[in-house]
Coordinates of C-alpha atoms in Angstrom, one line a residue:
Chain A
M1 CA 72.1 104.9 39.1
P2 CA 75.8 104.1 38.6
S3 CA 77.0 101.0 36.8
V4 CA 77.6 97.9 38.9
E5 CA 81.4 98.4 38.3
R6 CA 81.3 102.0 39.6
S7 CA 79.2 101.0 42.6
Q8 CA 81.7 98.2 43.4
E9 CA 84.6 100.6 42.9
L10 CA 83.1 103.2 45.4
I11 CA 82.3 100.5 48.0
K12 CA 85.8 99.1 47.7
S13 CA 87.2 102.6 48.1
L14 CA 85.0 103.0 51.2
F15 CA 86.3 99.7 52.5
E16 CA 89.9 100.7 52.0
S17 CA 89.4 104.2 53.6
V18 CA 88.4 102.4 56.8
I19 CA 91.3 99.9 56.7
N20 CA 93.7 102.7 55.9
M21 CA 92.4 104.8 58.8
D22 CA 91.6 107.7 56.4
E23 CA 88.7 109.6 57.9
D24 CA 88.8 112.4 55.3
A25 CA 88.7 109.9 52.4
A26 CA 85.8 108.1 54.1
R27 CA 83.8 111.3 54.1
V28 CA 84.6 112.1 50.5
I29 CA 83.7 108.6 49.3
S30 CA 80.5 108.5 51.4
N31 CA 79.4 111.8 49.7
A32 CA 80.3 110.4 46.3
I33 CA 78.3 107.3 47.1
L34 CA 75.2 109.4 47.8
N35 CA 75.7 111.7 44.9
E36 CA 76.1 108.9 42.5
G37 CA 73.0 107.1 43.8
V38 CA 74.7 104.0 45.3
D39 CA 72.4 102.4 47.9
A40 CA 73.5 103.6 51.4
Y41 CA 72.6 100.4 53.1
S42 CA 74.6 98.4 50.7
A43 CA 77.6 100.7 51.1
I44 CA 77.3 100.3 54.9
T45 CA 77.1 96.5 54.9
R46 CA 79.5 95.8 52.1
G47 CA 81.9 98.7 52.7
L48 CA 81.9 99.6 56.4
T49 CA 80.8 96.4 58.1
A50 CA 83.1 94.3 55.9
A51 CA 86.0 96.7 56.6
M52 CA 85.5 96.5 60.4
E53 CA 85.4 92.7 60.2
K54 CA 88.8 92.9 58.5
V55 CA 90.0 95.3 61.1
G56 CA 88.9 92.9 63.8
V57 CA 90.9 90.1 62.2
L58 CA 94.0 92.4 61.9
Y59 CA 93.6 93.3 65.6
A60 CA 93.2 89.7 66.7
N61 CA 96.3 88.8 64.6
H62 CA 98.3 91.6 66.2
E63 CA 98.8 93.4 62.9
Y64 CA 96.7 96.3 64.2
F65 CA 96.7 97.6 67.8
V66 CA 94.5 99.9 69.7
P67 CA 95.7 103.1 68.0
E68 CA 94.9 101.7 64.5
L69 CA 91.6 100.3 65.6
L70 CA 90.5 103.7 67.0
L71 CA 91.5 105.5 63.8
C72 CA 89.6 102.9 61.7
S73 CA 86.6 103.5 63.9
D74 CA 86.9 107.3 63.4
A75 CA 86.7 106.7 59.6
L76 CA 83.8 104.3 60.2
Y77 CA 81.8 106.8 62.2
A78 CA 82.6 109.7 59.8
S79 CA 81.1 107.6 57.0
L80 CA 78.1 106.4 59.0
E81 CA 77.2 109.9 59.9
I82 CA 76.8 110.7 56.2
L83 CA 75.3 107.4 55.0
K84 CA 72.9 106.4 57.9
P85 CA 70.3 109.2 57.3
H86 CA 69.9 107.8 53.7
V87 CA 69.2 104.2 54.6
K88 CA 65.8 103.4 53.1
I89 CA 65.0 100.2 54.8
D90 CA 63.9 99.9 58.4
T91 CA 66.4 97.5 60.0
S92 CA 65.2 97.9 63.5
A93 CA 63.0 94.7 63.4
F94 CA 65.9 92.4 62.8
R95 CA 68.8 94.2 64.4
K96 CA 70.3 92.4 67.3
K97 CA 70.6 94.3 70.6
I98 CA 73.4 94.3 73.1
I99 CA 73.8 96.0 76.4
L100 CA 77.4 96.9 77.3
G101 CA 79.1 98.2 80.4
T102 CA 82.2 98.2 82.5
V103 CA 81.2 96.9 85.9
E104 CA 80.9 98.8 89.2
G105 CA 84.2 99.8 90.7
D106 CA 86.0 99.9 87.4
I107 CA 86.6 103.0 85.2
H108 CA 88.7 101.2 82.5
D109 CA 86.6 101.3 79.4
I110 CA 88.9 101.1 76.4
G111 CA 88.2 97.4 75.9
K112 CA 84.5 97.9 76.3
N113 CA 84.6 100.8 73.8
L114 CA 86.4 98.7 71.3
V115 CA 83.8 96.0 71.7
K116 CA 81.1 98.6 71.2
I117 CA 82.7 99.7 67.9
M118 CA 82.8 96.2 66.6
F119 CA 79.2 95.5 67.4
E120 CA 78.0 98.8 65.9
A121 CA 80.0 98.0 62.8
A122 CA 78.3 94.7 62.6
G123 CA 75.0 96.4 62.7
W124 CA 74.0 95.7 66.2
E125 CA 72.0 98.2 68.3
V126 CA 74.3 98.9 71.2
Y127 CA 73.1 100.2 74.6
D128 CA 76.3 101.5 76.2
L129 CA 75.9 102.0 80.0
G130 CA 79.5 103.4 80.3
N131 CA 81.9 102.6 83.0
D132 CA 81.6 102.0 86.8
V133 CA 78.1 100.9 86.2
R134 CA 76.2 99.9 89.3
I135 CA 75.0 96.3 89.4
S136 CA 71.3 97.0 89.4
R137 CA 71.6 99.3 86.3
F138 CA 72.3 96.3 84.1
V139 CA 69.1 94.6 85.3
E140 CA 67.0 97.7 84.8
E141 CA 68.4 98.2 81.3
Q142 CA 67.7 94.6 80.4
K143 CA 64.1 94.9 81.6
R144 CA 63.7 98.0 79.4
V145 CA 65.6 96.9 76.3
K146 CA 65.2 93.1 76.3
A147 CA 68.6 92.8 74.6
D148 CA 69.7 89.6 72.9
L149 CA 72.9 89.8 74.9
V150 CA 74.5 91.6 77.9
G151 CA 78.2 92.2 77.7
L152 CA 80.2 92.8 80.9
S153 CA 83.7 94.1 81.0
A154 CA 86.2 94.3 83.9
L155 CA 89.9 95.2 84.0
M156 CA 90.5 94.7 87.7
S157 CA 90.7 91.5 89.6
T158 CA 88.6 93.1 92.3
S159 CA 85.9 94.6 90.1
M160 CA 85.5 91.4 88.2
L161 CA 83.8 90.0 91.3
A162 CA 80.8 92.1 90.4
I163 CA 80.3 90.0 87.3
P164 CA 78.8 86.9 89.0
K165 CA 76.5 89.1 91.1
I166 CA 75.2 90.9 88.0
I167 CA 74.6 87.6 86.2
E168 CA 72.8 86.2 89.3
L169 CA 70.5 89.3 89.3
L170 CA 69.9 89.2 85.6
R171 CA 69.0 85.5 85.7
A172 CA 66.7 86.1 88.7
E173 CA 64.6 88.3 86.3
D174 CA 65.1 86.2 83.2
K175 CA 66.6 82.7 83.3
G176 CA 67.3 82.7 79.6
V177 CA 69.3 86.0 79.4
M178 CA 72.5 85.6 77.5
V179 CA 75.7 87.1 78.9
M180 CA 79.2 87.4 77.7
A181 CA 82.2 88.7 79.7
G182 CA 85.6 90.0 78.9
G183 CA 88.6 91.9 80.3
A184 CA 92.2 91.3 81.3
P185 CA 91.7 89.4 84.5
L186 CA 89.2 87.0 83.0
N187 CA 89.5 83.9 80.8
R188 CA 87.0 81.5 79.4
D189 CA 87.1 79.3 82.6
I190 CA 86.5 82.2 85.0
A191 CA 83.7 83.6 82.8
A192 CA 82.0 80.2 82.7
K193 CA 82.5 79.8 86.5
Y194 CA 80.8 83.2 87.0
G195 CA 77.8 82.0 84.9
A196 CA 78.5 83.8 81.6
N197 CA 77.5 82.0 78.5
G198 CA 80.4 83.3 76.5
Y199 CA 83.8 85.0 76.6
A200 CA 85.9 87.0 74.2
A201 CA 89.6 87.5 74.7
N202 CA 89.5 90.7 72.6
A203 CA 87.3 93.1 70.7
G204 CA 88.1 91.4 67.4
E205 CA 86.6 88.1 68.6
A206 CA 83.6 89.5 70.4
V207 CA 81.1 89.7 67.6
Q208 CA 81.8 86.2 66.4
E209 CA 81.4 84.9 69.9
A210 CA 78.1 86.8 70.2
F211 CA 76.7 85.2 67.0
R212 CA 77.9 81.8 68.1
L213 CA 76.0 82.2 71.4
L214 CA 72.8 83.3 69.6
E215 CA 73.0 80.5 67.2
A216 CA 73.5 78.0 70.0
K217 CA 70.5 79.4 71.8
S218 CA 68.3 79.1 68.8
K219 CA 69.0 75.4 68.4
Chain B
M1 CA 117.3 85.2 106.6
K2 CA 115.1 88.0 107.9
V3 CA 113.3 90.7 106.0
P4 CA 114.8 92.6 104.1
E5 CA 118.1 90.6 104.2
R6 CA 117.0 88.0 101.6
L7 CA 116.1 90.6 99.0
E8 CA 119.2 92.7 99.7
A9 CA 121.4 89.6 99.3
L10 CA 119.8 88.8 96.0
L11 CA 120.2 92.3 94.7
H12 CA 123.9 92.2 95.5
G13 CA 124.5 88.8 94.0
K14 CA 124.9 87.0 97.3
P15 CA 123.4 83.6 98.2
V16 CA 119.9 83.4 99.6
D17 CA 118.3 80.6 101.7
H18 CA 115.4 80.4 99.3
I19 CA 114.0 82.6 96.6
P20 CA 112.2 85.8 97.9
F21 CA 108.5 86.4 97.6
L22 CA 107.3 89.9 96.8
T23 CA 103.6 90.1 97.3
F24 CA 102.6 93.3 95.6
T25 CA 100.0 93.8 98.4
L26 CA 98.3 97.1 99.1
G27 CA 94.5 96.9 99.5
F28 CA 94.9 93.3 100.7
C29 CA 96.8 94.7 103.8
A30 CA 94.0 97.2 104.4
K31 CA 91.4 94.5 104.4
N32 CA 93.6 92.3 106.5
V33 CA 93.9 94.8 109.4
G34 CA 90.3 96.2 109.0
I35 CA 90.9 99.7 107.6
P36 CA 89.4 101.1 104.4
V37 CA 91.3 100.4 101.2
S38 CA 91.5 104.2 100.5
D39 CA 93.7 104.6 103.7
I40 CA 96.5 102.8 101.9
Y41 CA 96.8 105.8 99.6
S42 CA 95.6 108.7 101.7
K43 CA 96.9 107.9 105.3
P44 CA 100.6 107.1 105.2
E45 CA 100.9 105.9 108.8
K46 CA 97.9 103.7 108.7
S47 CA 99.0 102.3 105.3
F48 CA 102.6 101.7 106.6
L49 CA 101.4 99.9 109.7
A50 CA 98.8 97.8 107.8
Q51 CA 101.5 96.6 105.4
L52 CA 104.1 96.1 108.2
W53 CA 101.7 94.0 110.3
T54 CA 100.6 91.9 107.3
Q55 CA 104.2 91.3 106.3
E56 CA 104.9 90.2 109.9
Q57 CA 101.8 87.9 109.9
Y58 CA 102.8 86.1 106.7
G59 CA 106.6 86.5 106.7
Y60 CA 107.0 87.4 103.0
D61 CA 109.7 89.7 101.7
T62 CA 107.7 92.8 100.7
T63 CA 108.4 95.8 102.9
P64 CA 105.8 98.6 103.1
F65 CA 105.7 100.8 100.1
Y66 CA 103.5 103.6 98.7
G67 CA 102.4 103.6 95.1
Y68 CA 99.5 103.5 92.7
A69 CA 99.3 102.9 88.9
S70 CA 97.6 106.2 88.0
Y71 CA 100.7 108.2 89.2
G72 CA 101.0 111.4 87.2
G73 CA 97.2 112.1 87.1
A74 CA 97.1 114.3 90.1
E75 CA 100.7 115.3 90.0
F76 CA 100.1 117.1 86.6
G77 CA 96.9 118.7 87.8
G78 CA 94.2 116.2 87.1
E79 CA 91.8 114.6 89.5
I80 CA 92.2 111.2 91.2
K81 CA 89.3 109.4 92.9
M82 CA 90.1 107.2 95.9
P83 CA 88.7 103.7 96.0
D84 CA 85.6 103.6 98.1
G85 CA 83.3 100.9 96.8
Q86 CA 83.1 97.1 97.4
Y87 CA 84.6 96.4 94.0
E88 CA 87.4 99.0 94.0
Q89 CA 91.0 98.4 94.8
A90 CA 93.1 101.4 93.7
P91 CA 92.9 105.2 93.0
S92 CA 91.4 105.9 89.5
H93 CA 91.1 108.9 87.2
G94 CA 88.5 111.5 87.7
K95 CA 89.6 114.2 85.3
F96 CA 92.7 114.3 83.1
S97 CA 94.9 117.5 82.7
V98 CA 95.4 117.1 78.9
Y99 CA 92.5 116.5 76.5
T100 CA 93.7 118.8 73.6
E101 CA 96.8 120.2 72.1
E102 CA 95.9 123.5 73.8
D103 CA 95.9 121.8 77.2
L104 CA 99.2 120.3 76.4
A105 CA 100.7 123.7 75.5
K106 CA 99.6 124.9 78.9
L107 CA 100.8 121.8 80.8
A108 CA 103.1 123.0 83.6
F109 CA 106.1 121.2 85.1
P110 CA 104.9 120.1 88.5
D111 CA 106.6 121.2 91.7
V112 CA 108.0 117.8 92.8
T113 CA 107.8 118.7 96.5
K114 CA 104.1 119.7 96.4
A115 CA 102.3 118.2 93.4
G116 CA 99.5 115.6 93.8
F117 CA 100.2 112.8 96.1
I118 CA 104.0 113.4 96.3
P119 CA 103.8 114.9 99.8
L120 CA 102.0 111.7 101.0
A121 CA 104.6 109.5 99.3
M122 CA 107.3 111.5 101.0
E123 CA 105.6 111.2 104.4
F124 CA 105.5 107.5 103.8
S125 CA 109.2 107.3 102.9
L126 CA 110.0 109.2 106.1
L127 CA 108.1 106.4 108.0
Q128 CA 110.2 103.8 106.1
K129 CA 113.3 105.6 107.3
K130 CA 112.0 105.9 110.8
Y131 CA 111.2 102.2 111.0
R132 CA 114.6 101.3 109.4
M133 CA 112.8 99.8 106.4
P134 CA 114.1 100.3 102.8
V135 CA 113.0 103.7 101.5
S136 CA 111.2 103.3 98.2
L137 CA 109.6 105.4 95.5
V138 CA 107.0 104.1 93.1
I139 CA 106.5 105.9 89.8
G140 CA 105.0 105.0 86.4
G141 CA 107.0 104.3 83.3
T142 CA 107.1 107.3 80.9
F143 CA 104.4 106.0 78.6
T144 CA 102.0 105.0 81.4
V145 CA 102.4 108.4 83.1
A146 CA 101.7 110.1 79.7
G147 CA 98.5 108.0 79.7
N148 CA 97.7 109.2 83.1
V149 CA 98.0 112.8 82.1
C150 CA 96.1 112.5 78.8
P151 CA 93.3 110.0 78.2
V152 CA 94.6 106.8 76.7
E153 CA 92.3 106.9 73.7
T154 CA 93.6 110.4 72.8
L155 CA 97.2 109.4 73.4
C156 CA 96.7 106.4 71.1
R157 CA 95.2 108.5 68.3
W158 CA 98.1 111.0 68.6
L159 CA 100.6 108.2 68.2
I160 CA 99.6 108.0 64.6
K161 CA 98.0 111.4 63.8
N162 CA 100.1 113.8 66.0
P163 CA 103.5 112.3 66.9
D164 CA 104.8 115.8 67.9
A165 CA 102.2 116.1 70.6
V166 CA 103.2 112.7 72.0
H167 CA 106.9 113.6 72.0
R168 CA 106.1 116.9 73.8
L169 CA 104.1 115.1 76.4
L170 CA 106.7 112.4 76.9
R171 CA 109.4 115.0 77.2
I172 CA 107.8 116.8 80.1
V173 CA 106.8 113.5 81.8
T174 CA 110.3 112.0 81.5
D175 CA 111.9 115.2 82.9
H176 CA 109.3 115.2 85.8
L177 CA 110.0 111.5 86.7
I178 CA 113.7 112.1 86.7
A179 CA 113.2 115.2 89.0
V180 CA 111.0 113.2 91.4
V181 CA 113.6 110.5 91.8
K182 CA 116.2 113.3 92.4
Y183 CA 114.0 114.7 95.1
W184 CA 114.1 111.3 96.9
T185 CA 117.8 110.8 96.4
D186 CA 118.5 114.3 97.6
T187 CA 116.4 113.6 100.7
F188 CA 117.6 110.1 101.6
G189 CA 120.9 109.7 99.8
S190 CA 121.2 108.0 96.4
G191 CA 122.3 104.7 97.9
N192 CA 119.3 104.5 100.2
V193 CA 116.4 104.6 97.7
D194 CA 114.7 101.7 95.9
V195 CA 112.8 102.9 92.8
Q196 CA 110.0 100.9 91.3
I197 CA 108.7 101.7 87.8
W198 CA 105.4 100.3 86.7
E199 CA 104.7 100.2 83.0
P200 CA 101.3 98.6 82.0
L201 CA 100.3 100.9 79.2
A202 CA 103.1 100.0 76.9
A203 CA 101.7 96.5 76.7
N204 CA 100.9 95.0 73.3
Q205 CA 97.3 94.8 74.4
I206 CA 97.4 98.6 73.6
I207 CA 100.4 99.5 71.3
S208 CA 102.5 97.7 68.7
P209 CA 106.2 96.9 69.1
K210 CA 106.9 99.5 66.5
Q211 CA 105.1 102.1 68.5
F212 CA 107.0 100.9 71.6
E213 CA 110.3 101.3 69.8
K214 CA 109.3 104.9 68.7
Y215 CA 107.6 106.2 71.8
V216 CA 108.5 104.1 74.8
F217 CA 112.0 102.8 74.3
P218 CA 113.9 106.2 73.9
Y219 CA 112.3 107.9 76.8
Q220 CA 112.3 104.9 79.2
K221 CA 116.0 104.3 78.4
E222 CA 116.9 107.9 79.0
M223 CA 115.0 108.0 82.2
N224 CA 116.6 104.8 83.6
E225 CA 120.1 105.9 82.5
K226 CA 119.7 109.3 84.2
I227 CA 118.3 107.8 87.4
L228 CA 121.0 105.2 87.6
A229 CA 123.7 107.8 86.9
G230 CA 122.4 109.6 90.0
G231 CA 123.8 106.8 92.1
L232 CA 121.0 104.3 92.4
H233 CA 122.1 100.7 92.6
S234 CA 119.2 99.1 90.7
L235 CA 115.6 99.6 89.6
L236 CA 112.5 97.3 89.8
L237 CA 110.6 97.5 86.5
H238 CA 107.1 96.0 86.6
I239 CA 106.6 95.2 82.9
C240 CA 102.9 94.6 83.2
G241 CA 100.6 92.8 80.7
E242 CA 101.3 91.4 77.3
Q243 CA 104.9 92.5 76.6
N244 CA 106.3 89.6 74.6
R245 CA 106.9 91.6 71.4
N246 CA 108.5 94.4 73.5
L247 CA 111.1 92.1 75.2
P248 CA 114.0 92.8 72.7
F249 CA 113.6 96.5 73.6
W250 CA 113.3 96.0 77.4
A251 CA 116.5 94.0 77.2
E252 CA 118.3 97.1 76.0
I253 CA 116.9 99.3 78.8
P254 CA 119.3 99.6 81.8
M255 CA 117.9 98.4 85.1
G256 CA 121.1 98.5 87.3
N257 CA 123.2 95.8 88.7
S258 CA 121.1 93.7 89.4
G259 CA 117.8 95.3 88.7
I260 CA 114.5 93.4 88.8
A261 CA 112.2 92.8 85.9
S262 CA 108.8 91.6 87.0
F263 CA 106.2 90.2 84.6
G264 CA 102.6 89.4 84.3
R265 CA 101.2 86.0 83.4
E266 CA 101.3 86.9 79.7
V267 CA 105.1 86.6 79.6
D268 CA 106.3 83.1 80.4
I269 CA 109.1 83.1 83.0
A270 CA 111.3 81.0 80.6
T271 CA 110.8 83.6 77.9
A272 CA 111.6 86.4 80.3
I273 CA 114.8 84.6 81.3
Q274 CA 115.8 84.1 77.7
Y275 CA 115.6 87.9 77.0
L276 CA 116.6 89.5 80.3
G277 CA 117.9 86.7 82.5
N278 CA 121.6 87.6 82.0
K279 CA 121.1 91.3 82.9
C280 CA 118.7 91.2 85.8
I281 CA 116.7 89.3 88.4
I282 CA 113.5 87.9 87.0
A283 CA 110.2 88.2 89.0
G284 CA 106.7 87.0 88.5
N285 CA 104.2 85.9 87.3
I286 CA 101.3 84.4 89.3
E287 CA 98.1 85.7 87.8
P288 CA 96.2 87.9 90.3
S289 CA 92.8 86.7 89.3
F290 CA 94.0 83.1 89.8
I291 CA 95.3 84.0 93.3
Q292 CA 91.8 85.2 94.0
T293 CA 89.8 82.4 92.5
A294 CA 92.0 79.3 92.6
S295 CA 91.9 76.6 95.3
P296 CA 95.0 76.5 97.5
Q297 CA 96.0 73.2 95.8
E298 CA 95.8 74.8 92.3
L299 CA 97.8 77.8 93.5
Y300 CA 100.4 75.7 95.2
K301 CA 100.9 73.7 92.0
L302 CA 101.2 76.9 89.8
C303 CA 103.7 78.4 92.3
R304 CA 105.8 75.2 92.1
V305 CA 105.9 75.2 88.3
T306 CA 106.7 78.9 88.2
I307 CA 109.4 78.6 90.9
E308 CA 111.0 75.7 89.0
K309 CA 111.2 77.8 85.8
G310 CA 112.4 80.8 87.7
K311 CA 115.3 79.0 89.4
Q312 CA 116.9 78.7 86.0
A313 CA 117.4 82.5 86.0
P314 CA 121.2 83.1 86.2
R315 CA 120.8 86.3 88.3
G316 CA 118.1 85.0 90.5
F317 CA 114.3 84.8 90.7
I318 CA 111.6 86.3 92.9
L319 CA 108.1 84.8 93.1
M320 CA 105.7 87.6 92.6
P321 CA 102.1 88.1 91.5
G322 CA 101.7 89.3 87.9
C323 CA 100.3 92.5 89.2
E324 CA 98.8 93.8 92.5
T325 CA 97.4 91.0 94.7
P326 CA 93.7 91.4 94.7
V327 CA 92.1 92.9 97.8
N328 CA 89.8 89.9 98.2
T329 CA 92.5 87.2 98.0
P330 CA 91.6 84.4 100.4
A331 CA 94.0 84.5 103.4
Y332 CA 94.9 80.9 103.0
N333 CA 96.0 81.5 99.4
M334 CA 98.5 84.1 100.7
F335 CA 99.8 81.5 103.1
T336 CA 100.0 79.0 100.3
M337 CA 102.3 81.2 98.2
V338 CA 104.6 81.7 101.2
K339 CA 104.6 78.0 101.8
A340 CA 105.4 77.2 98.1
V341 CA 108.4 79.5 98.3
K342 CA 109.7 77.8 101.4
D343 CA 109.0 74.3 100.0
F344 CA 110.3 74.7 96.5
G345 CA 112.4 77.9 96.6
K346 CA 115.7 76.5 97.8
Y347 CA 118.5 76.2 95.3

């Protein structure tokens, strides 16, 4: 076992490799973490998750943009690939689940993919249905997965009309299902008008909004 | 004033009876006359007539045009899918032509007379000429077309990790776009072609102002300069999305005398005037989703506020949606926007 200081140093380096978009460094540090006996789960939560939270803030504050966010996520996934197989505790019982998809008629999935990255970094189990997802597919997946949240994305003012339809069908199966929506043509008012519980203006805000919704539901 | 007199007068700095209203309508016209939305992009004559009849019905200032935001996809050898579902409004990407550097090395300069949808666009322009309507050509901005040739996520990664690849792609795209415009001006005469350039991908929702300065500004500036040097009077640039941080650069890109800079809701009309009002006509910026979902009263009010801001533009203002008018826009909302222009658009 490394000293507390050495563990902290490695985790800080891992954190910085993600912020600095350095995929190679993320791999090297992840291997060092395993070789030196640092707990993999701790490295993921305190190094990677914390780094992506910071990336989300940088993105929301317009210090980072999509290119930076994508490269940060490359470093994240490079590290996760090494660390994940060595996580000793079973987190599946308390991990939150989200179904994500870009709605029918819409192939624009960059926003949805960025949201996916942020949820995965925050430790959520993400069921990504992809883009141009037919309406009934969301309902089928929710029946199967019983996710804590369904996230719907649309970039076109025409495709966004699928959102209220999806929410109506989801609620017909389960009145309590929580839905959040996002995408360029939407705003909080339209999302609420369509029946969504929540809305995020960008990927950086999506996870916070999700936790806010779940907290409100639990009260 | 009749169509297209009002717009022509504004473009040449002459007085207008009221501000023009350009509707940015494509799929809306198809639905209006009862044809499939895909016909707008695949059947030039049907598309032309659907737009002509819809213009006649509402009396707005848009004349029929052919264009779609994924220009460059098919032209460089990729695949484009036509809109066919209830929730679709425009052609979208099937397959891109560049996924890797090896693909980029093999990317061929398209034959501007035959590539992708260019023959359909030319057929449409011949109809414009036949019906004595302005001949137009719609193309993407250099960065948007690059993102139509190569997936945006790859392009974004290359901006940081492989700048040389981005410059190579932008070089071939820029040269192609200049060549397409030349094909139109050679066919119809340089003084007879209106060119629209749509640039959504350079928005700050995707890239930073620094990346704009490095990758968008030089190529777009070069393209506009060369097009205008070919004898075009002016250009319409649709500067789509969140572009506030890019405005100092757009202000340095030539658009002709007077060109038109059109904006989405993200750029306030007063801000647009501040940066570009002295060099071009400002157009915008009614949010399309609002046009689709708002009540006529709400829309009328927003149009009034927007028109009052726009009337401060020294070179003139055009009311316009912030992007394409949604296919499912309520008919009365279209009428409402026309009414707002007539009621509030006089100087």
